[in-house]
JSON list of C-alpha atoms in Angstrom, two decimals:
[
{"chain": "A", "resi": 62, "resn": "LYS", "atom": "CA", "xyz": [-7.42, 10.35, 19.08]},
{"chain": "A", "resi": 63, "resn": "ALA", "atom": "CA", "xyz": [-3.65, 10.24, 19.42]},
{"chain": "A", "resi": 64, "resn": "GLY", "atom": "CA", "xyz": [-1.72, 8.39, 16.74]},
{"chain": "A", "resi": 65, "resn": "VAL", "atom": "CA", "xyz": [0.97, 5.75, 17.08]},
{"chain": "A", "resi": 66, "resn": "THR", "atom": "CA", "xyz": [3.77, 7.07, 19.26]},
{"chain": "A", "resi": 67, "resn": "GLN", "atom": "CA", "xyz": [7.33, 5.87, 18.96]},
{"chain": "A", "resi": 68, "resn": "THR", "atom": "CA", "xyz": [10.24, 6.75, 21.22]},
{"chain": "A", "resi": 69, "resn": "PRO", "atom": "CA", "xyz": [12.94, 7.80, 20.88]},
{"chain": "A", "resi": 70, "resn": "ARG", "atom": "CA", "xyz": [12.87, 9.54, 17.47]},
{"chain": "A", "resi": 71, "resn": "TYR", "atom": "CA", "xyz": [16.62, 9.32, 16.99]},
{"chain": "A", "resi": 72, "resn": "LEU", "atom": "CA", "xyz": [19.23, 7.00, 18.41]},
{"chain": "A", "resi": 73, "resn": "ILE", "atom": "CA", "xyz": [22.96, 6.59, 17.84]},
{"chain": "A", "resi": 74, "resn": "LYS", "atom": "CA", "xyz": [24.64, 3.39, 18.98]},
{"chain": "A", "resi": 75, "resn": "THR", "atom": "CA", "xyz": [27.95, 1.67, 18.35]},
{"chain": "A", "resi": 76, "resn": "ARG", "atom": "CA", "xyz": [28.48, -1.80, 16.96]},
{"chain": "A", "resi": 77, "resn": "GLY", "atom": "CA", "xyz": [28.00, -4.57, 19.47]},
{"chain": "A", "resi": 78, "resn": "GLN", "atom": "CA", "xyz": [25.62, -2.61, 21.68]},
{"chain": "A", "resi": 79, "resn": "GLN", "atom": "CA", "xyz": [21.95, -3.39, 22.08]},
{"chain": "A", "resi": 80, "resn": "VAL", "atom": "CA", "xyz": [18.95, -1.10, 21.72]},
{"chain": "A", "resi": 81, "resn": "THR", "atom": "CA", "xyz": [15.31, -1.05, 22.80]},
{"chain": "A", "resi": 82, "resn": "LEU", "atom": "CA", "xyz": [12.66, 0.88, 20.90]},
{"chain": "A", "resi": 83, "resn": "SER", "atom": "CA", "xyz": [9.22, 1.64, 22.23]},
{"chain": "A", "resi": 84, "resn": "CYS", "atom": "CA", "xyz": [5.80, 1.93, 20.62]},
{"chain": "A", "resi": 85, "resn": "SER", "atom": "CA", "xyz": [2.41, 2.99, 21.95]},
{"chain": "A", "resi": 86, "resn": "PRO", "atom": "CA", "xyz": [-0.44, 2.05, 19.59]},
{"chain": "A", "resi": 87, "resn": "ILE", "atom": "CA", "xyz": [-3.58, 4.01, 18.88]},
{"chain": "A", "resi": 88, "resn": "SER", "atom": "CA", "xyz": [-6.01, 3.67, 21.77]},
{"chain": "A", "resi": 89, "resn": "GLY", "atom": "CA", "xyz": [-8.16, 0.58, 21.26]},
{"chain": "A", "resi": 90, "resn": "HIS", "atom": "CA", "xyz": [-5.78, -1.02, 18.76]},
{"chain": "A", "resi": 91, "resn": "ARG", "atom": "CA", "xyz": [-4.60, -4.41, 19.89]},
{"chain": "A", "resi": 92, "resn": "SER", "atom": "CA", "xyz": [-2.32, -5.41, 17.04]},
{"chain": "A", "resi": 93, "resn": "VAL", "atom": "CA", "xyz": [1.18, -3.94, 16.78]},
{"chain": "A", "resi": 94, "resn": "SER", "atom": "CA", "xyz": [3.61, -4.59, 13.95]},
{"chain": "A", "resi": 95, "resn": "TRP", "atom": "CA", "xyz": [7.20, -3.51, 13.39]},
{"chain": "A", "resi": 96, "resn": "TYR", "atom": "CA", "xyz": [8.91, -2.69, 10.12]},
{"chain": "A", "resi": 97, "resn": "GLN", "atom": "CA", "xyz": [12.42, -1.77, 9.08]},
{"chain": "A", "resi": 98, "resn": "GLN", "atom": "CA", "xyz": [12.98, 0.74, 6.29]},
{"chain": "A", "resi": 99, "resn": "THR", "atom": "CA", "xyz": [16.33, 1.03, 4.53]},
{"chain": "A", "resi": 100, "resn": "PRO", "atom": "CA", "xyz": [17.23, 2.60, 1.18]},
{"chain": "A", "resi": 101, "resn": "GLY", "atom": "CA", "xyz": [18.33, -0.76, -0.22]},
{"chain": "A", "resi": 102, "resn": "GLN", "atom": "CA", "xyz": [15.59, -3.10, 1.06]},
{"chain": "A", "resi": 103, "resn": "GLY", "atom": "CA", "xyz": [12.63, -0.77, 1.39]},
{"chain": "A", "resi": 104, "resn": "LEU", "atom": "CA", "xyz": [9.98, -1.53, 3.99]},
{"chain": "A", "resi": 105, "resn": "GLN", "atom": "CA", "xyz": [10.48, -4.97, 5.49]},
{"chain": "A", "resi": 106, "resn": "PHE", "atom": "CA", "xyz": [8.18, -6.68, 8.00]},
{"chain": "A", "resi": 107, "resn": "LEU", "atom": "CA", "xyz": [9.83, -7.63, 11.29]},
{"chain": "A", "resi": 108, "resn": "PHE", "atom": "CA", "xyz": [7.05, -9.06, 13.48]},
{"chain": "A", "resi": 109, "resn": "GLU", "atom": "CA", "xyz": [3.49, -8.65, 14.65]},
{"chain": "A", "resi": 110, "resn": "TYR", "atom": "CA", "xyz": [2.02, -8.95, 18.12]},
{"chain": "A", "resi": 111, "resn": "PHE", "atom": "CA", "xyz": [-1.53, -9.39, 19.34]},
{"chain": "A", "resi": 112, "resn": "SER", "atom": "CA", "xyz": [-2.59, -9.98, 22.94]},
{"chain": "A", "resi": 113, "resn": "GLU", "atom": "CA", "xyz": [1.04, -10.24, 24.00]},
{"chain": "A", "resi": 114, "resn": "THR", "atom": "CA", "xyz": [1.65, -13.07, 21.51]},
{"chain": "A", "resi": 115, "resn": "GLN", "atom": "CA", "xyz": [3.77, -12.96, 18.40]},
{"chain": "A", "resi": 116, "resn": "ARG", "atom": "CA", "xyz": [1.53, -13.82, 15.43]},
{"chain": "A", "resi": 117, "resn": "ASN", "atom": "CA", "xyz": [3.88, -13.38, 12.51]},
{"chain": "A", "resi": 118, "resn": "LYS", "atom": "CA", "xyz": [7.60, -13.02, 12.06]},
{"chain": "A", "resi": 119, "resn": "GLY", "atom": "CA", "xyz": [9.63, -11.76, 9.12]},
{"chain": "A", "resi": 120, "resn": "ASN", "atom": "CA", "xyz": [12.98, -12.97, 7.84]},
{"chain": "A", "resi": 121, "resn": "PHE", "atom": "CA", "xyz": [15.27, -11.29, 10.32]},
{"chain": "A", "resi": 122, "resn": "PRO", "atom": "CA", "xyz": [17.96, -12.87, 12.53]},
{"chain": "A", "resi": 123, "resn": "GLY", "atom": "CA", "xyz": [17.28, -13.76, 16.12]},
{"chain": "A", "resi": 124, "resn": "ARG", "atom": "CA", "xyz": [19.07, -10.58, 17.24]},
{"chain": "A", "resi": 125, "resn": "PHE", "atom": "CA", "xyz": [15.77, -8.85, 16.51]},
{"chain": "A", "resi": 126, "resn": "SER", "atom": "CA", "xyz": [13.11, -9.53, 19.10]},
{"chain": "A", "resi": 127, "resn": "GLY", "atom": "CA", "xyz": [10.01, -7.91, 20.43]},
{"chain": "A", "resi": 128, "resn": "ARG", "atom": "CA", "xyz": [7.28, -8.12, 22.98]},
{"chain": "A", "resi": 129, "resn": "GLN", "atom": "CA", "xyz": [3.89, -6.69, 23.72]},
{"chain": "A", "resi": 130, "resn": "PHE", "atom": "CA", "xyz": [2.50, -5.74, 27.09]},
{"chain": "A", "resi": 131, "resn": "SER", "atom": "CA", "xyz": [-1.00, -6.15, 28.46]},
{"chain": "A", "resi": 132, "resn": "ASN", "atom": "CA", "xyz": [-1.80, -2.52, 27.61]},
{"chain": "A", "resi": 133, "resn": "SER", "atom": "CA", "xyz": [-0.85, -3.26, 23.94]},
{"chain": "A", "resi": 134, "resn": "ARG", "atom": "CA", "xyz": [2.32, -1.16, 24.13]},
{"chain": "A", "resi": 135, "resn": "SER", "atom": "CA", "xyz": [5.22, -2.86, 22.41]},
{"chain": "A", "resi": 136, "resn": "GLU", "atom": "CA", "xyz": [8.99, -2.85, 22.46]},
{"chain": "A", "resi": 137, "resn": "MET", "atom": "CA", "xyz": [11.52, -4.21, 20.03]},
{"chain": "A", "resi": 138, "resn": "ASN", "atom": "CA", "xyz": [15.08, -5.05, 20.89]},
{"chain": "A", "resi": 139, "resn": "VAL", "atom": "CA", "xyz": [18.12, -5.45, 18.70]},
{"chain": "A", "resi": 140, "resn": "SER", "atom": "CA", "xyz": [21.15, -7.05, 20.28]},
{"chain": "A", "resi": 141, "resn": "THR", "atom": "CA", "xyz": [24.75, -7.04, 19.09]},
{"chain": "A", "resi": 142, "resn": "LEU", "atom": "CA", "xyz": [24.16, -4.18, 16.71]},
{"chain": "A", "resi": 143, "resn": "GLU", "atom": "CA", "xyz": [25.75, -4.24, 13.26]},
{"chain": "A", "resi": 144, "resn": "LEU", "atom": "CA", "xyz": [26.36, -1.36, 10.88]},
{"chain": "A", "resi": 145, "resn": "GLY", "atom": "CA", "xyz": [23.66, -2.78, 8.59]},
{"chain": "A", "resi": 146, "resn": "ASP", "atom": "CA", "xyz": [21.05, -2.33, 11.30]},
{"chain": "A", "resi": 147, "resn": "SER", "atom": "CA", "xyz": [21.07, 1.41, 10.65]},
{"chain": "A", "resi": 148, "resn": "ALA", "atom": "CA", "xyz": [17.54, 2.11, 9.49]},
{"chain": "A", "resi": 149, "resn": "LEU", "atom": "CA", "xyz": [14.22, 3.73, 10.21]},
{"chain": "A", "resi": 150, "resn": "TYR", "atom": "CA", "xyz": [12.21, 1.42, 12.47]},
{"chain": "A", "resi": 151, "resn": "LEU", "atom": "CA", "xyz": [8.48, 1.86, 12.14]},
{"chain": "A", "resi": 152, "resn": "CYS", "atom": "CA", "xyz": [5.74, 0.65, 14.39]},
{"chain": "A", "resi": 153, "resn": "ALA", "atom": "CA", "xyz": [2.16, 0.27, 13.19]},
{"chain": "A", "resi": 154, "resn": "SER", "atom": "CA", "xyz": [-1.09, -0.59, 14.92]},
{"chain": "A", "resi": 155, "resn": "SER", "atom": "CA", "xyz": [-4.41, -1.83, 13.66]},
{"chain": "A", "resi": 156, "resn": "LEU", "atom": "CA", "xyz": [-7.86, -2.55, 15.01]},
{"chain": "A", "resi": 157, "resn": "MET", "atom": "CA", "xyz": [-7.86, -6.30, 14.88]},
{"chain": "A", "resi": 158, "resn": "ALA", "atom": "CA", "xyz": [-11.38, -7.64, 15.27]},
{"chain": "A", "resi": 159, "resn": "ALA", "atom": "CA", "xyz": [-13.69, -9.83, 13.23]},
{"chain": "A", "resi": 160, "resn": "SER", "atom": "CA", "xyz": [-15.80, -6.85, 12.23]},
{"chain": "A", "resi": 161, "resn": "SER", "atom": "CA", "xyz": [-12.78, -4.89, 11.13]},
{"chain": "A", "resi": 162, "resn": "TYR", "atom": "CA", "xyz": [-10.98, -7.43, 9.00]},
{"chain": "A", "resi": 163, "resn": "ASN", "atom": "CA", "xyz": [-10.12, -4.91, 6.35]},
{"chain": "A", "resi": 164, "resn": "SER", "atom": "CA", "xyz": [-8.57, -2.53, 8.82]},
{"chain": "A", "resi": 165, "resn": "PRO", "atom": "CA", "xyz": [-5.45, -0.70, 7.65]},
{"chain": "A", "resi": 166, "resn": "LEU", "atom": "CA", "xyz": [-2.23, -0.33, 9.55]},
{"chain": "A", "resi": 167, "resn": "HIS", "atom": "CA", "xyz": [-1.52, 3.10, 10.98]},
{"chain": "A", "resi": 168, "resn": "PHE", "atom": "CA", "xyz": [2.14, 3.96, 11.33]},
{"chain": "A", "resi": 169, "resn": "GLY", "atom": "CA", "xyz": [4.11, 6.03, 13.77]},
{"chain": "A", "resi": 170, "resn": "ASN", "atom": "CA", "xyz": [6.88, 8.39, 12.66]},
{"chain": "A", "resi": 171, "resn": "GLY", "atom": "CA", "xyz": [9.56, 5.87, 13.45]},
{"chain": "A", "resi": 172, "resn": "THR", "atom": "CA", "xyz": [12.85, 5.72, 15.29]},
{"chain": "A", "resi": 173, "resn": "ARG", "atom": "CA", "xyz": [15.91, 6.56, 13.23]},
{"chain": "A", "resi": 174, "resn": "LEU", "atom": "CA", "xyz": [18.69, 4.25, 14.43]},
{"chain": "A", "resi": 175, "resn": "THR", "atom": "CA", "xyz": [22.27, 4.94, 13.41]},
{"chain": "A", "resi": 176, "resn": "VAL", "atom": "CA", "xyz": [24.93, 2.37, 14.20]},
{"chain": "A", "resi": 177, "resn": "THR", "atom": "CA", "xyz": [28.54, 3.56, 14.09]},
{"chain": "B", "resi": 38, "resn": "ASP", "atom": "CA", "xyz": [11.41, -12.31, -3.51]},
{"chain": "B", "resi": 39, "resn": "GLN", "atom": "CA", "xyz": [9.60, -9.11, -4.36]},
{"chain": "B", "resi": 40, "resn": "GLN", "atom": "CA", "xyz": [5.90, -9.99, -4.41]},
{"chain": "B", "resi": 41, "resn": "VAL", "atom": "CA", "xyz": [4.74, -6.40, -4.81]},
{"chain": "B", "resi": 42, "resn": "LYS", "atom": "CA", "xyz": [6.36, -4.29, -7.50]},
{"chain": "B", "resi": 43, "resn": "GLN", "atom": "CA", "xyz": [6.20, -0.63, -8.32]},
{"chain": "B", "resi": 44, "resn": "ASN", "atom": "CA", "xyz": [8.17, -0.35, -11.51]},
{"chain": "B", "resi": 45, "resn": "SER", "atom": "CA", "xyz": [8.16, 3.43, -11.78]},
{"chain": "B", "resi": 46, "resn": "PRO", "atom": "CA", "xyz": [10.53, 4.95, -9.24]},
{"chain": "B", "resi": 47, "resn": "SER", "atom": "CA", "xyz": [9.36, 8.46, -10.04]},
{"chain": "B", "resi": 48, "resn": "LEU", "atom": "CA", "xyz": [6.51, 10.40, -11.58]},
{"chain": "B", "resi": 49, "resn": "SER", "atom": "CA", "xyz": [6.27, 14.08, -12.41]},
{"chain": "B", "resi": 50, "resn": "VAL", "atom": "CA", "xyz": [2.86, 15.63, -12.97]},
{"chain": "B", "resi": 51, "resn": "GLN", "atom": "CA", "xyz": [1.49, 19.13, -13.36]},
{"chain": "B", "resi": 52, "resn": "GLU", "atom": "CA", "xyz": [-0.75, 20.60, -10.73]},
{"chain": "B", "resi": 53, "resn": "GLY", "atom": "CA", "xyz": [-4.39, 19.99, -11.60]},
{"chain": "B", "resi": 54, "resn": "ARG", "atom": "CA", "xyz": [-3.68, 16.98, -13.80]},
{"chain": "B", "resi": 55, "resn": "ILE", "atom": "CA", "xyz": [-4.19, 13.31, -12.99]},
{"chain": "B", "resi": 56, "resn": "SER", "atom": "CA", "xyz": [-1.48, 11.23, -11.29]},
{"chain": "B", "resi": 57, "resn": "ILE", "atom": "CA", "xyz": [-1.59, 7.52, -12.04]},
{"chain": "B", "resi": 58, "resn": "LEU", "atom": "CA", "xyz": [0.54, 5.19, -9.97]},
{"chain": "B", "resi": 59, "resn": "ASN", "atom": "CA", "xyz": [0.84, 1.52, -10.82]},
{"chain": "B", "resi": 60, "resn": "CYS", "atom": "CA", "xyz": [1.54, -1.60, -8.82]},
{"chain": "B", "resi": 61, "resn": "ASP", "atom": "CA", "xyz": [1.86, -5.25, -9.81]},
{"chain": "B", "resi": 62, "resn": "TYR", "atom": "CA", "xyz": [1.83, -8.29, -7.56]},
{"chain": "B", "resi": 63, "resn": "THR", "atom": "CA", "xyz": [2.65, -11.95, -7.96]},
{"chain": "B", "resi": 64, "resn": "ASN", "atom": "CA", "xyz": [0.97, -13.64, -4.98]},
{"chain": "B", "resi": 65, "resn": "SER", "atom": "CA", "xyz": [-2.59, -14.67, -5.85]},
{"chain": "B", "resi": 66, "resn": "MET", "atom": "CA", "xyz": [-3.30, -15.13, -2.13]},
{"chain": "B", "resi": 67, "resn": "PHE", "atom": "CA", "xyz": [-3.27, -11.37, -1.52]},
{"chain": "B", "resi": 68, "resn": "ASP", "atom": "CA", "xyz": [-6.78, -10.27, -0.68]},
{"chain": "B", "resi": 69, "resn": "TYR", "atom": "CA", "xyz": [-6.38, -6.74, 0.64]},
{"chain": "B", "resi": 70, "resn": "PHE", "atom": "CA", "xyz": [-4.43, -3.91, -0.94]},
{"chain": "B", "resi": 71, "resn": "LEU", "atom": "CA", "xyz": [-3.45, -0.53, 0.44]},
{"chain": "B", "resi": 72, "resn": "TRP", "atom": "CA", "xyz": [-1.79, 2.68, -0.67]},
{"chain": "B", "resi": 73, "resn": "TYR", "atom": "CA", "xyz": [0.33, 4.78, 1.66]},
{"chain": "B", "resi": 74, "resn": "LYS", "atom": "CA", "xyz": [1.91, 8.19, 1.24]},
{"chain": "B", "resi": 75, "resn": "LYS", "atom": "CA", "xyz": [5.18, 9.04, 2.93]},
{"chain": "B", "resi": 76, "resn": "TYR", "atom": "CA", "xyz": [6.99, 12.32, 3.56]},
{"chain": "B", "resi": 77, "resn": "PRO", "atom": "CA", "xyz": [10.66, 12.31, 4.58]},
{"chain": "B", "resi": 78, "resn": "ALA", "atom": "CA", "xyz": [11.26, 11.72, 8.28]},
{"chain": "B", "resi": 79, "resn": "GLU", "atom": "CA", "xyz": [7.64, 10.66, 8.82]},
{"chain": "B", "resi": 80, "resn": "GLY", "atom": "CA", "xyz": [5.89, 7.33, 8.91]},
{"chain": "B", "resi": 81, "resn": "PRO", "atom": "CA", "xyz": [3.67, 6.19, 6.03]},
{"chain": "B", "resi": 82, "resn": "THR", "atom": "CA", "xyz": [0.16, 7.65, 6.07]},
{"chain": "B", "resi": 83, "resn": "PHE", "atom": "CA", "xyz": [-2.72, 5.43, 5.01]},
{"chain": "B", "resi": 84, "resn": "LEU", "atom": "CA", "xyz": [-4.54, 6.76, 1.93]},
{"chain": "B", "resi": 85, "resn": "ILE", "atom": "CA", "xyz": [-6.97, 4.21, 0.58]},
{"chain": "B", "resi": 86, "resn": "SER", "atom": "CA", "xyz": [-7.48, 0.47, 0.39]},
{"chain": "B", "resi": 87, "resn": "ILE", "atom": "CA", "xyz": [-9.40, -2.12, -1.58]},
{"chain": "B", "resi": 88, "resn": "SER", "atom": "CA", "xyz": [-10.55, -5.63, -0.91]},
{"chain": "B", "resi": 89, "resn": "SER", "atom": "CA", "xyz": [-10.04, -8.30, -3.54]},
{"chain": "B", "resi": 90, "resn": "ILE", "atom": "CA", "xyz": [-13.81, -8.67, -3.92]},
{"chain": "B", "resi": 91, "resn": "LYS", "atom": "CA", "xyz": [-14.03, -5.18, -5.38]},
{"chain": "B", "resi": 92, "resn": "ASP", "atom": "CA", "xyz": [-12.51, -3.62, -8.48]},
{"chain": "B", "resi": 93, "resn": "LYS", "atom": "CA", "xyz": [-12.75, 0.05, -7.53]},
{"chain": "B", "resi": 94, "resn": "ASN", "atom": "CA", "xyz": [-12.78, 2.17, -4.42]},
{"chain": "B", "resi": 95, "resn": "GLU", "atom": "CA", "xyz": [-13.02, 5.95, -4.23]},
{"chain": "B", "resi": 96, "resn": "ASP", "atom": "CA", "xyz": [-12.27, 8.41, -1.48]},
{"chain": "B", "resi": 97, "resn": "GLY", "atom": "CA", "xyz": [-12.31, 12.05, -2.47]},
{"chain": "B", "resi": 98, "resn": "ARG", "atom": "CA", "xyz": [-9.52, 12.74, -4.94]},
{"chain": "B", "resi": 99, "resn": "PHE", "atom": "CA", "xyz": [-8.17, 9.20, -4.62]},
{"chain": "B", "resi": 100, "resn": "THR", "atom": "CA", "xyz": [-9.42, 6.16, -6.54]},
{"chain": "B", "resi": 101, "resn": "VAL", "atom": "CA", "xyz": [-7.87, 2.71, -6.47]},
{"chain": "B", "resi": 102, "resn": "PHE", "atom": "CA", "xyz": [-8.54, 0.20, -9.23]},
{"chain": "B", "resi": 103, "resn": "LEU", "atom": "CA", "xyz": [-7.88, -3.52, -8.91]},
{"chain": "B", "resi": 104, "resn": "ASN", "atom": "CA", "xyz": [-7.54, -5.92, -11.83]},
{"chain": "B", "resi": 105, "resn": "LYS", "atom": "CA", "xyz": [-7.22, -9.37, -10.26]},
{"chain": "B", "resi": 106, "resn": "SER", "atom": "CA", "xyz": [-6.76, -11.25, -13.50]},
{"chain": "B", "resi": 107, "resn": "ALA", "atom": "CA", "xyz": [-3.79, -9.06, -14.36]},
{"chain": "B", "resi": 108, "resn": "LYS", "atom": "CA", "xyz": [-2.59, -8.89, -10.74]},
{"chain": "B", "resi": 109, "resn": "HIS", "atom": "CA", "xyz": [-2.43, -5.14, -11.12]},
{"chain": "B", "resi": 110, "resn": "LEU", "atom": "CA", "xyz": [-3.67, -2.18, -9.16]},
{"chain": "B", "resi": 111, "resn": "SER", "atom": "CA", "xyz": [-3.45, 1.52, -9.72]},
{"chain": "B", "resi": 112, "resn": "LEU", "atom": "CA", "xyz": [-4.00, 4.70, -7.75]},
{"chain": "B", "resi": 113, "resn": "HIS", "atom": "CA", "xyz": [-5.48, 7.74, -9.45]},
{"chain": "B", "resi": 114, "resn": "ILE", "atom": "CA", "xyz": [-5.16, 11.17, -7.87]},
{"chain": "B", "resi": 115, "resn": "VAL", "atom": "CA", "xyz": [-7.38, 13.83, -9.41]},
{"chain": "B", "resi": 116, "resn": "PRO", "atom": "CA", "xyz": [-6.65, 16.70, -9.40]},
{"chain": "B", "resi": 117, "resn": "SER", "atom": "CA", "xyz": [-3.02, 16.55, -8.30]},
{"chain": "B", "resi": 118, "resn": "GLN", "atom": "CA", "xyz": [-1.96, 19.18, -5.79]},
{"chain": "B", "resi": 119, "resn": "PRO", "atom": "CA", "xyz": [1.51, 20.37, -4.68]},
{"chain": "B", "resi": 120, "resn": "GLY", "atom": "CA", "xyz": [0.95, 18.76, -1.27]},
{"chain": "B", "resi": 121, "resn": "ASP", "atom": "CA", "xyz": [0.67, 15.40, -3.01]},
{"chain": "B", "resi": 122, "resn": "SER", "atom": "CA", "xyz": [4.42, 15.44, -3.65]},
{"chain": "B", "resi": 123, "resn": "ALA", "atom": "CA", "xyz": [5.65, 12.46, -1.64]},
{"chain": "B", "resi": 124, "resn": "VAL", "atom": "CA", "xyz": [6.64, 8.82, -1.98]},
{"chain": "B", "resi": 125, "resn": "TYR", "atom": "CA", "xyz": [3.69, 6.49, -2.54]},
{"chain": "B", "resi": 126, "resn": "PHE", "atom": "CA", "xyz": [3.81, 2.85, -1.48]},
{"chain": "B", "resi": 127, "resn": "CYS", "atom": "CA", "xyz": [1.58, 0.05, -2.61]},
{"chain": "B", "resi": 128, "resn": "ALA", "atom": "CA", "xyz": [1.11, -2.75, -0.07]},
{"chain": "B", "resi": 129, "resn": "ALA", "atom": "CA", "xyz": [-0.73, -6.06, 0.10]},
{"chain": "B", "resi": 130, "resn": "ARG", "atom": "CA", "xyz": [-1.54, -8.78, 2.59]},
{"chain": "B", "resi": 131, "resn": "VAL", "atom": "CA", "xyz": [-2.89, -12.31, 2.59]},
{"chain": "B", "resi": 132, "resn": "THR", "atom": "CA", "xyz": [-5.89, -13.51, 4.55]},
{"chain": "B", "resi": 133, "resn": "ASP", "atom": "CA", "xyz": [-5.39, -13.52, 8.33]},
{"chain": "B", "resi": 134, "resn": "SER", "atom": "CA", "xyz": [-2.07, -11.69, 8.13]},
{"chain": "B", "resi": 135, "resn": "TRP", "atom": "CA", "xyz": [-3.41, -8.63, 9.86]},
{"chain": "B", "resi": 136, "resn": "GLY", "atom": "CA", "xyz": [-0.20, -6.78, 10.46]},
{"chain": "B", "resi": 137, "resn": "LYS", "atom": "CA", "xyz": [2.06, -8.31, 7.85]},
{"chain": "B", "resi": 138, "resn": "LEU", "atom": "CA", "xyz": [2.14, -6.21, 4.73]},
{"chain": "B", "resi": 139, "resn": "GLN", "atom": "CA", "xyz": [4.29, -6.69, 1.66]},
{"chain": "B", "resi": 140, "resn": "PHE", "atom": "CA", "xyz": [5.36, -3.32, 0.33]},
{"chain": "B", "resi": 141, "resn": "GLY", "atom": "CA", "xyz": [6.44, -2.16, -3.08]},
{"chain": "B", "resi": 142, "resn": "ALA", "atom": "CA", "xyz": [9.58, -0.09, -3.47]},
{"chain": "B", "resi": 143, "resn": "GLY", "atom": "CA", "xyz": [7.65, 3.16, -3.76]},
{"chain": "B", "resi": 144, "resn": "THR", "atom": "CA", "xyz": [7.10, 5.84, -6.40]},
{"chain": "B", "resi": 145, "resn": "GLN", "atom": "CA", "xyz": [8.33, 9.39, -5.84]},
{"chain": "B", "resi": 146, "resn": "VAL", "atom": "CA", "xyz": [5.66, 11.80, -7.07]},
{"chain": "B", "resi": 147, "resn": "VAL", "atom": "CA", "xyz": [6.52, 15.41, -7.81]},
{"chain": "B", "resi": 148, "resn": "VAL", "atom": "CA", "xyz": [3.68, 17.79, -8.55]},
{"chain": "B", "resi": 149, "resn": "THR", "atom": "CA", "xyz": [4.86, 20.88, -10.39]},
{"chain": "B", "resi": 150, "resn": "PRO", "atom": "CA", "xyz": [3.01, 24.23, -10.55]}
]
């Protein structure tokens, strides 16, 4: 079974631009979450989607947004990029069902975003 | 605020010996705990987890212990192997927060020959 796939792997943008990152979850997984990893803040939760609905949101500004499609694939968007948005953005999926409550998140290899 | 804490940023252990990684948490609502391993330029890889109704879970060389009264969990790796050299993250979540994990800062493990 294929793992979580994130595209692109690397991205370089300039301040003020916007960016869209893509994530394909493990087949059959309906929950997709996004995380930001930076050296200073570690792994921080951005948001979680299930059945095209946002279920949870972390403490990030409104410039960070996401969505989920009917096939469970997800995208996140960052508008008006700032230098501090440079980070590794990780997507994770999980099998969200009553019988699988204690189901771990499985992560992709991330998109390394550099803002110059 | 940091609800999950890994106070040891690094650990060096000899091949074949036991690695013990520690994690403390402050939120008593956490009911599911996980350990992940991460290599540079890769995403975290799930290792092992434990529900708050248990105090121990084993999977091969990995054992996780949970002490709810102390709000403390630990990961034991026996025996340690060179391929275990990586950053290990402890994570936790509250009930019904399927995809929202709180992560510790990580512990860099180096296994020496």
